[in-house]
PDB file of C-alpha atoms in Angstrom:
ATOM      1  CA  ALA A   1      95.516 137.080  87.930  1.00  0.00           C
ATOM      2  CA  GLN A   2      92.491 136.825  85.680  1.00  0.00           C
ATOM      3  CA  SER A   3      88.790 137.382  86.255  1.00  0.00           C
ATOM      4  CA  VAL A   4      85.603 137.655  84.238  1.00  0.00           C
ATOM      5  CA  THR A   5      82.404 139.593  84.815  1.00  0.00           C
ATOM      6  CA  GLN A   6      79.254 138.755  82.900  1.00  0.00           C
ATOM      7  CA  LEU A   7      76.641 141.481  82.999  1.00  0.00           C
ATOM      8  CA  GLY A   8      73.169 140.083  83.482  1.00  0.00           C
ATOM      9  CA  SER A   9      72.463 136.646  84.876  1.00  0.00           C
ATOM     10  CA  HIS A  10      69.367 136.413  82.656  1.00  0.00           C
ATOM     11  CA  VAL A  11      68.784 137.925  79.221  1.00  0.00           C
ATOM     12  CA  SER A  12      65.566 137.629  77.216  1.00  0.00           C
ATOM     13  CA  VAL A  13      65.274 138.373  73.517  1.00  0.00           C
ATOM     14  CA  SER A  14      62.550 137.768  70.971  1.00  0.00           C
ATOM     15  CA  GLU A  15      63.058 135.163  68.279  1.00  0.00           C
ATOM     16  CA  GLY A  16      64.718 136.871  65.322  1.00  0.00           C
ATOM     17  CA  ALA A  17      66.115 139.734  67.402  1.00  0.00           C
ATOM     18  CA  LEU A  18      69.743 140.565  68.074  1.00  0.00           C
ATOM     19  CA  VAL A  19      71.467 138.634  70.841  1.00  0.00           C
ATOM     20  CA  LEU A  20      74.034 140.554  72.918  1.00  0.00           C
ATOM     21  CA  LEU A  21      75.674 138.941  75.938  1.00  0.00           C
ATOM     22  CA  ARG A  22      78.190 141.133  77.757  1.00  0.00           C
ATOM     23  CA  CYS A  23      81.530 140.073  79.170  1.00  0.00           C
ATOM     24  CA  ASN A  24      84.324 142.137  80.688  1.00  0.00           C
ATOM     25  CA  TYR A  25      87.613 140.656  81.711  1.00  0.00           C
ATOM     26  CA  SER A  26      90.626 141.484  83.815  1.00  0.00           C
ATOM     27  CA  SER A  27      94.035 140.043  83.098  1.00  0.00           C
ATOM     28  CA  SER A  28      97.587 140.921  84.079  1.00  0.00           C
ATOM     29  CA  VAL A  29      98.901 139.336  80.865  1.00  0.00           C
ATOM     30  CA  PRO A  30      97.571 139.221  77.291  1.00  0.00           C
ATOM     31  CA  PRO A  31      94.493 137.053  77.645  1.00  0.00           C
ATOM     32  CA  TYR A  32      92.964 134.157  75.824  1.00  0.00           C
ATOM     33  CA  LEU A  33      89.167 134.577  75.848  1.00  0.00           C
ATOM     34  CA  PHE A  34      86.390 132.053  75.312  1.00  0.00           C
ATOM     35  CA  TRP A  35      82.656 131.733  75.116  1.00  0.00           C
ATOM     36  CA  TYR A  36      81.089 128.393  76.050  1.00  0.00           C
ATOM     37  CA  VAL A  37      77.451 127.279  75.865  1.00  0.00           C
ATOM     38  CA  GLN A  38      75.806 124.800  78.208  1.00  0.00           C
ATOM     39  CA  TYR A  39      72.511 123.113  77.407  1.00  0.00           C
ATOM     40  CA  PRO A  40      70.546 121.462  80.242  1.00  0.00           C
ATOM     41  CA  ASN A  41      72.184 118.290  81.558  1.00  0.00           C
ATOM     42  CA  GLN A  42      75.008 118.587  79.044  1.00  0.00           C
ATOM     43  CA  GLY A  43      78.638 119.554  79.228  1.00  0.00           C
ATOM     44  CA  LEU A  44      80.049 122.843  78.047  1.00  0.00           C
ATOM     45  CA  GLN A  45      80.625 123.344  74.332  1.00  0.00           C
ATOM     46  CA  LEU A  46      83.085 125.849  72.946  1.00  0.00           C
ATOM     47  CA  LEU A  47      81.393 128.529  70.824  1.00  0.00           C
ATOM     48  CA  LEU A  48      84.481 130.563  69.951  1.00  0.00           C
ATOM     49  CA  LYS A  49      87.844 131.693  71.250  1.00  0.00           C
ATOM     50  CA  TYR A  50      90.207 134.639  70.932  1.00  0.00           C
ATOM     51  CA  THR A  51      93.907 133.777  70.930  1.00  0.00           C
ATOM     52  CA  SER A  52      95.562 137.060  69.876  1.00  0.00           C
ATOM     53  CA  ALA A  53      94.840 136.763  66.174  1.00  0.00           C
ATOM     54  CA  ALA A  54      91.887 138.595  64.607  1.00  0.00           C
ATOM     55  CA  THR A  55      89.920 140.709  67.076  1.00  0.00           C
ATOM     56  CA  LEU A  56      86.576 139.721  65.526  1.00  0.00           C
ATOM     57  CA  VAL A  57      86.099 136.038  66.138  1.00  0.00           C
ATOM     58  CA  LYS A  58      83.447 133.959  64.424  1.00  0.00           C
ATOM     59  CA  GLY A  59      82.141 130.827  66.064  1.00  0.00           C
ATOM     60  CA  ILE A  60      79.605 128.104  65.612  1.00  0.00           C
ATOM     61  CA  ASN A  61      75.846 128.576  65.230  1.00  0.00           C
ATOM     62  CA  GLY A  62      76.218 132.119  63.860  1.00  0.00           C
ATOM     63  CA  PHE A  63      77.764 133.617  66.989  1.00  0.00           C
ATOM     64  CA  GLU A  64      80.652 136.052  66.981  1.00  0.00           C
ATOM     65  CA  ALA A  65      82.556 138.124  69.512  1.00  0.00           C
ATOM     66  CA  GLU A  66      84.840 141.130  69.311  1.00  0.00           C
ATOM     67  CA  PHE A  67      87.904 141.583  71.482  1.00  0.00           C
ATOM     68  CA  LYS A  68      88.219 145.232  72.551  1.00  0.00           C
ATOM     69  CA  LYS A  69      91.357 145.757  74.578  1.00  0.00           C
ATOM     70  CA  SER A  70      90.577 149.411  75.363  1.00  0.00           C
ATOM     71  CA  GLU A  71      87.261 148.385  76.902  1.00  0.00           C
ATOM     72  CA  THR A  72      88.493 145.042  78.299  1.00  0.00           C
ATOM     73  CA  SER A  73      85.409 143.505  76.743  1.00  0.00           C
ATOM     74  CA  PHE A  74      84.562 140.392  74.767  1.00  0.00           C
ATOM     75  CA  HIS A  75      80.820 140.638  74.101  1.00  0.00           C
ATOM     76  CA  LEU A  76      79.002 137.816  72.302  1.00  0.00           C
ATOM     77  CA  THR A  77      76.532 138.622  69.538  1.00  0.00           C
ATOM     78  CA  LYS A  78      74.251 136.886  67.081  1.00  0.00           C
ATOM     79  CA  PRO A  79      72.212 138.865  64.526  1.00  0.00           C
ATOM     80  CA  SER A  80      69.032 136.791  64.759  1.00  0.00           C
ATOM     81  CA  ALA A  81      68.042 134.660  67.734  1.00  0.00           C
ATOM     82  CA  HIS A  82      66.619 131.197  67.272  1.00  0.00           C
ATOM     83  CA  MET A  83      64.650 129.180  69.796  1.00  0.00           C
ATOM     84  CA  SER A  84      67.451 126.628  69.894  1.00  0.00           C
ATOM     85  CA  ASP A  85      69.821 129.302  71.255  1.00  0.00           C
ATOM     86  CA  ALA A  86      68.146 129.139  74.664  1.00  0.00           C
ATOM     87  CA  ALA A  87      70.904 127.952  77.020  1.00  0.00           C
ATOM     88  CA  GLU A  88      73.455 129.159  79.563  1.00  0.00           C
ATOM     89  CA  TYR A  89      76.467 131.012  78.205  1.00  0.00           C
ATOM     90  CA  PHE A  90      79.797 131.332  79.955  1.00  0.00           C
ATOM     91  CA  CYS A  91      82.567 133.772  79.191  1.00  0.00           C
ATOM     92  CA  ALA A  92      86.029 132.616  80.255  1.00  0.00           C
ATOM     93  CA  VAL A  93      89.608 133.908  80.347  1.00  0.00           C
ATOM     94  CA  SER A  94      93.029 132.339  80.552  1.00  0.00           C
ATOM     95  CA  GLY A  95      96.399 133.949  81.076  1.00  0.00           C
ATOM     96  CA  GLY A  96      98.174 131.280  79.087  1.00  0.00           C
ATOM     97  CA  ASP A  97      98.677 128.698  81.808  1.00  0.00           C
ATOM     98  CA  ASP A  98      96.488 125.672  82.304  1.00  0.00           C
ATOM     99  CA  LYS A  99      93.694 127.453  84.157  1.00  0.00           C
ATOM    100  CA  ILE A 100      90.540 128.761  82.523  1.00  0.00           C
ATOM    101  CA  ILE A 101      88.581 131.174  84.719  1.00  0.00           C
ATOM    102  CA  PHE A 102      84.850 131.180  84.037  1.00  0.00           C
ATOM    103  CA  GLY A 103      82.253 133.854  84.644  1.00  0.00           C
ATOM    104  CA  LYS A 104      79.051 133.109  86.521  1.00  0.00           C
ATOM    105  CA  GLY A 105      77.082 132.651  83.338  1.00  0.00           C
ATOM    106  CA  THR A 106      74.162 134.292  81.555  1.00  0.00           C
ATOM    107  CA  ARG A 107      70.989 132.366  80.899  1.00  0.00           C
ATOM    108  CA  LEU A 108      69.541 133.305  77.513  1.00  0.00           C
ATOM    109  CA  HIS A 109      65.769 133.079  77.086  1.00  0.00           C
ATOM    110  CA  ILE A 110      64.207 133.272  73.640  1.00  0.00           C
ATOM    111  CA  LEU A 111      60.668 134.639  73.470  1.00  0.00           C
ATOM    112  CA  PRO A 112      58.399 133.386  70.670  1.00  0.00           C
TER     113      PRO A 112
ATOM    114  CA  GLY B   1      84.731 106.911  72.537  1.00  0.00           C
ATOM    115  CA  ALA B   2      83.376 109.850  70.659  1.00  0.00           C
ATOM    116  CA  GLY B   3      83.465 112.228  73.611  1.00  0.00           C
ATOM    117  CA  VAL B   4      84.305 112.619  77.271  1.00  0.00           C
ATOM    118  CA  SER B   5      82.201 110.383  79.485  1.00  0.00           C
ATOM    119  CA  GLN B   6      81.635 110.607  83.202  1.00  0.00           C
ATOM    120  CA  SER B   7      80.110 108.204  85.688  1.00  0.00           C
ATOM    121  CA  PRO B   8      77.978 108.131  87.601  1.00  0.00           C
ATOM    122  CA  ARG B   9      75.840 110.925  86.183  1.00  0.00           C
ATOM    123  CA  TYR B  10      74.141 111.394  89.545  1.00  0.00           C
ATOM    124  CA  LYS B  11      75.377 110.539  93.022  1.00  0.00           C
ATOM    125  CA  VAL B  12      73.641 110.998  96.338  1.00  0.00           C
ATOM    126  CA  ALA B  13      75.799 110.594  99.413  1.00  0.00           C
ATOM    127  CA  LYS B  14      75.197 110.930 103.095  1.00  0.00           C
ATOM    128  CA  ARG B  15      77.403 113.419 104.874  1.00  0.00           C
ATOM    129  CA  GLY B  16      80.619 111.724 105.889  1.00  0.00           C
ATOM    130  CA  GLN B  17      80.633 109.146 103.102  1.00  0.00           C
ATOM    131  CA  ASP B  18      83.460 108.832 100.601  1.00  0.00           C
ATOM    132  CA  VAL B  19      82.676 109.133  96.884  1.00  0.00           C
ATOM    133  CA  ALA B  20      84.592 108.404  93.690  1.00  0.00           C
ATOM    134  CA  LEU B  21      83.797 110.083  90.393  1.00  0.00           C
ATOM    135  CA  ARG B  22      85.150 108.702  87.137  1.00  0.00           C
ATOM    136  CA  CYS B  23      86.161 110.442  83.933  1.00  0.00           C
ATOM    137  CA  ASP B  24      86.942 108.772  80.609  1.00  0.00           C
ATOM    138  CA  PRO B  25      88.632 111.329  78.348  1.00  0.00           C
ATOM    139  CA  ILE B  26      88.716 111.326  74.586  1.00  0.00           C
ATOM    140  CA  SER B  27      91.127 108.660  73.425  1.00  0.00           C
ATOM    141  CA  GLY B  28      94.617 110.059  72.929  1.00  0.00           C
ATOM    142  CA  HIS B  29      94.048 113.299  74.815  1.00  0.00           C
ATOM    143  CA  VAL B  30      97.045 113.948  77.035  1.00  0.00           C
ATOM    144  CA  SER B  31      95.493 116.666  79.181  1.00  0.00           C
ATOM    145  CA  LEU B  32      92.653 116.210  81.639  1.00  0.00           C
ATOM    146  CA  PHE B  33      90.974 118.807  83.819  1.00  0.00           C
ATOM    147  CA  TRP B  34      88.482 118.668  86.699  1.00  0.00           C
ATOM    148  CA  TYR B  35      86.114 121.526  87.501  1.00  0.00           C
ATOM    149  CA  GLN B  36      83.491 122.067  90.189  1.00  0.00           C
ATOM    150  CA  GLN B  37      80.290 123.884  89.253  1.00  0.00           C
ATOM    151  CA  ALA B  38      78.084 124.973  92.135  1.00  0.00           C
ATOM    152  CA  LEU B  39      74.442 125.787  91.498  1.00  0.00           C
ATOM    153  CA  GLY B  40      74.108 129.085  89.641  1.00  0.00           C
ATOM    154  CA  GLN B  41      77.851 129.512  89.228  1.00  0.00           C
ATOM    155  CA  GLY B  42      80.406 128.992  86.526  1.00  0.00           C
ATOM    156  CA  PRO B  43      82.822 126.075  86.612  1.00  0.00           C
ATOM    157  CA  GLU B  44      85.795 126.478  88.931  1.00  0.00           C
ATOM    158  CA  PHE B  45      89.145 124.820  88.222  1.00  0.00           C
ATOM    159  CA  LEU B  46      90.135 122.009  90.560  1.00  0.00           C
ATOM    160  CA  THR B  47      93.105 120.179  89.075  1.00  0.00           C
ATOM    161  CA  TYR B  48      94.988 119.352  85.864  1.00  0.00           C
ATOM    162  CA  PHE B  49      96.843 116.297  84.592  1.00  0.00           C
ATOM    163  CA  GLN B  50      99.204 115.927  81.688  1.00  0.00           C
ATOM    164  CA  ASN B  51      99.324 112.202  81.035  1.00  0.00           C
ATOM    165  CA  GLU B  52      99.686 110.659  84.504  1.00  0.00           C
ATOM    166  CA  ALA B  53     101.353 113.674  86.074  1.00  0.00           C
ATOM    167  CA  GLN B  54      99.222 115.986  88.188  1.00  0.00           C
ATOM    168  CA  LEU B  55     100.722 119.339  87.243  1.00  0.00           C
ATOM    169  CA  ASP B  56      98.360 121.637  89.114  1.00  0.00           C
ATOM    170  CA  LYS B  57      96.105 120.897  92.049  1.00  0.00           C
ATOM    171  CA  SER B  58      95.807 124.426  93.339  1.00  0.00           C
ATOM    172  CA  GLY B  59      92.018 124.467  92.963  1.00  0.00           C
ATOM    173  CA  LEU B  60      91.268 121.506  95.201  1.00  0.00           C
ATOM    174  CA  PRO B  61      89.276 123.040  98.076  1.00  0.00           C
ATOM    175  CA  SER B  62      90.607 120.847 100.856  1.00  0.00           C
ATOM    176  CA  ASP B  63      92.702 117.791 101.580  1.00  0.00           C
ATOM    177  CA  ARG B  64      89.507 115.745 101.425  1.00  0.00           C
ATOM    178  CA  PHE B  65      89.702 116.039  97.647  1.00  0.00           C
ATOM    179  CA  PHE B  66      92.081 113.768  95.786  1.00  0.00           C
ATOM    180  CA  ALA B  67      92.468 113.069  92.060  1.00  0.00           C
ATOM    181  CA  GLU B  68      94.478 110.482  90.206  1.00  0.00           C
ATOM    182  CA  ARG B  69      95.177 109.359  86.663  1.00  0.00           C
ATOM    183  CA  PRO B  70      97.523 106.426  87.141  1.00  0.00           C
ATOM    184  CA  GLU B  71      97.836 105.279  83.526  1.00  0.00           C
ATOM    185  CA  GLY B  72      97.403 108.612  81.828  1.00  0.00           C
ATOM    186  CA  SER B  73      93.891 107.877  80.615  1.00  0.00           C
ATOM    187  CA  VAL B  74      90.945 107.389  82.986  1.00  0.00           C
ATOM    188  CA  SER B  75      90.864 109.716  85.977  1.00  0.00           C
ATOM    189  CA  THR B  76      89.122 109.458  89.323  1.00  0.00           C
ATOM    190  CA  LEU B  77      88.193 112.323  91.614  1.00  0.00           C
ATOM    191  CA  LYS B  78      87.745 111.128  95.170  1.00  0.00           C
ATOM    192  CA  ILE B  79      86.090 113.096  97.931  1.00  0.00           C
ATOM    193  CA  GLN B  80      86.512 111.820 101.449  1.00  0.00           C
ATOM    194  CA  ARG B  81      84.111 112.517 104.320  1.00  0.00           C
ATOM    195  CA  THR B  82      81.725 114.448 102.102  1.00  0.00           C
ATOM    196  CA  GLN B  83      80.156 117.650 103.407  1.00  0.00           C
ATOM    197  CA  GLN B  84      77.025 119.469 102.247  1.00  0.00           C
ATOM    198  CA  GLU B  85      79.132 122.208 100.670  1.00  0.00           C
ATOM    199  CA  ASP B  86      80.587 119.573  98.330  1.00  0.00           C
ATOM    200  CA  SER B  87      77.215 119.362  96.545  1.00  0.00           C
ATOM    201  CA  ALA B  88      77.865 120.483  92.979  1.00  0.00           C
ATOM    202  CA  VAL B  89      78.295 119.261  89.423  1.00  0.00           C
ATOM    203  CA  TYR B  90      81.797 117.941  88.820  1.00  0.00           C
ATOM    204  CA  LEU B  91      82.927 118.430  85.239  1.00  0.00           C
ATOM    205  CA  CYS B  92      85.776 116.702  83.501  1.00  0.00           C
ATOM    206  CA  ALA B  93      87.415 118.005  80.337  1.00  0.00           C
ATOM    207  CA  SER B  94      90.176 116.730  78.101  1.00  0.00           C
ATOM    208  CA  SER B  95      92.319 118.240  75.392  1.00  0.00           C
ATOM    209  CA  SER B  96      95.105 117.231  73.076  1.00  0.00           C
ATOM    210  CA  SER B  97      97.359 119.788  74.774  1.00  0.00           C
ATOM    211  CA  GLY B  98      97.605 121.642  78.065  1.00  0.00           C
ATOM    212  CA  GLN B  99      97.696 124.966  76.263  1.00  0.00           C
ATOM    213  CA  PRO B 100      94.450 126.927  76.797  1.00  0.00           C
ATOM    214  CA  ARG B 101      94.307 127.951  73.155  1.00  0.00           C
ATOM    215  CA  VAL B 102      93.659 124.277  72.411  1.00  0.00           C
ATOM    216  CA  GLU B 103      89.997 123.415  72.909  1.00  0.00           C
ATOM    217  CA  GLN B 104      88.943 121.565  76.030  1.00  0.00           C
ATOM    218  CA  PHE B 105      86.141 119.060  75.476  1.00  0.00           C
ATOM    219  CA  PHE B 106      83.778 118.683  78.407  1.00  0.00           C
ATOM    220  CA  GLY B 107      81.879 115.690  79.681  1.00  0.00           C
ATOM    221  CA  PRO B 108      78.255 115.902  80.866  1.00  0.00           C
ATOM    222  CA  GLY B 109      79.273 116.070  84.516  1.00  0.00           C
ATOM    223  CA  THR B 110      78.437 114.186  87.686  1.00  0.00           C
ATOM    224  CA  ARG B 111      75.850 115.842  89.906  1.00  0.00           C
ATOM    225  CA  LEU B 112      76.771 115.155  93.539  1.00  0.00           C
ATOM    226  CA  THR B 113      74.202 115.755  96.239  1.00  0.00           C
ATOM    227  CA  VAL B 114      75.324 115.410  99.850  1.00  0.00           C
ATOM    228  CA  LEU B 115      72.508 115.013 102.351  1.00  0.00           C
TER     229      LEU B 115
END
């Protein structure tokens, strides 16, 4: 079985500061890992995914995430926050079947 | 179309009414997924189709929930005798493959409110 824990339901950072959104996973098989972003009244958009290739994954909009098996983590980072990054972010895991298991989400606030 | 579309975008139902939610996937996508997203939560898997075949319906919360995709394209999620706990955003996603390493494209969702 798979599960995801996102630490912090709300995170606030200043514009231009580092963004760090934390995600820990549990999986009984080698996992596929994802980060999605959801803007208000819109569907989810895939930011990046880990599928057992490179452990450092680069995504859209300057985001990246590093798969650390020893820590069972897949934290999302961006060097410099922009106002347009304000949204809800979901970490998700799959064990290779059709199901994707989502975390509860972290709402990112950008302070001017 | 250019993306996944869902209709209606908003639905208000009285408790006990039946509702039908529609999903139009990206043209040519063989796989279609339904998720339920309660307020303040992440999406939860409901069911999965590959073409017209419903391969996994393990996430459907009760037998009041029924999904179909008769021609392997448009899908309908039907909820019978709606209850207040059914209030949520229902998300549809499609992909060119059922494999999770292939990106799922999400629609904007249907927000269902049961009074």
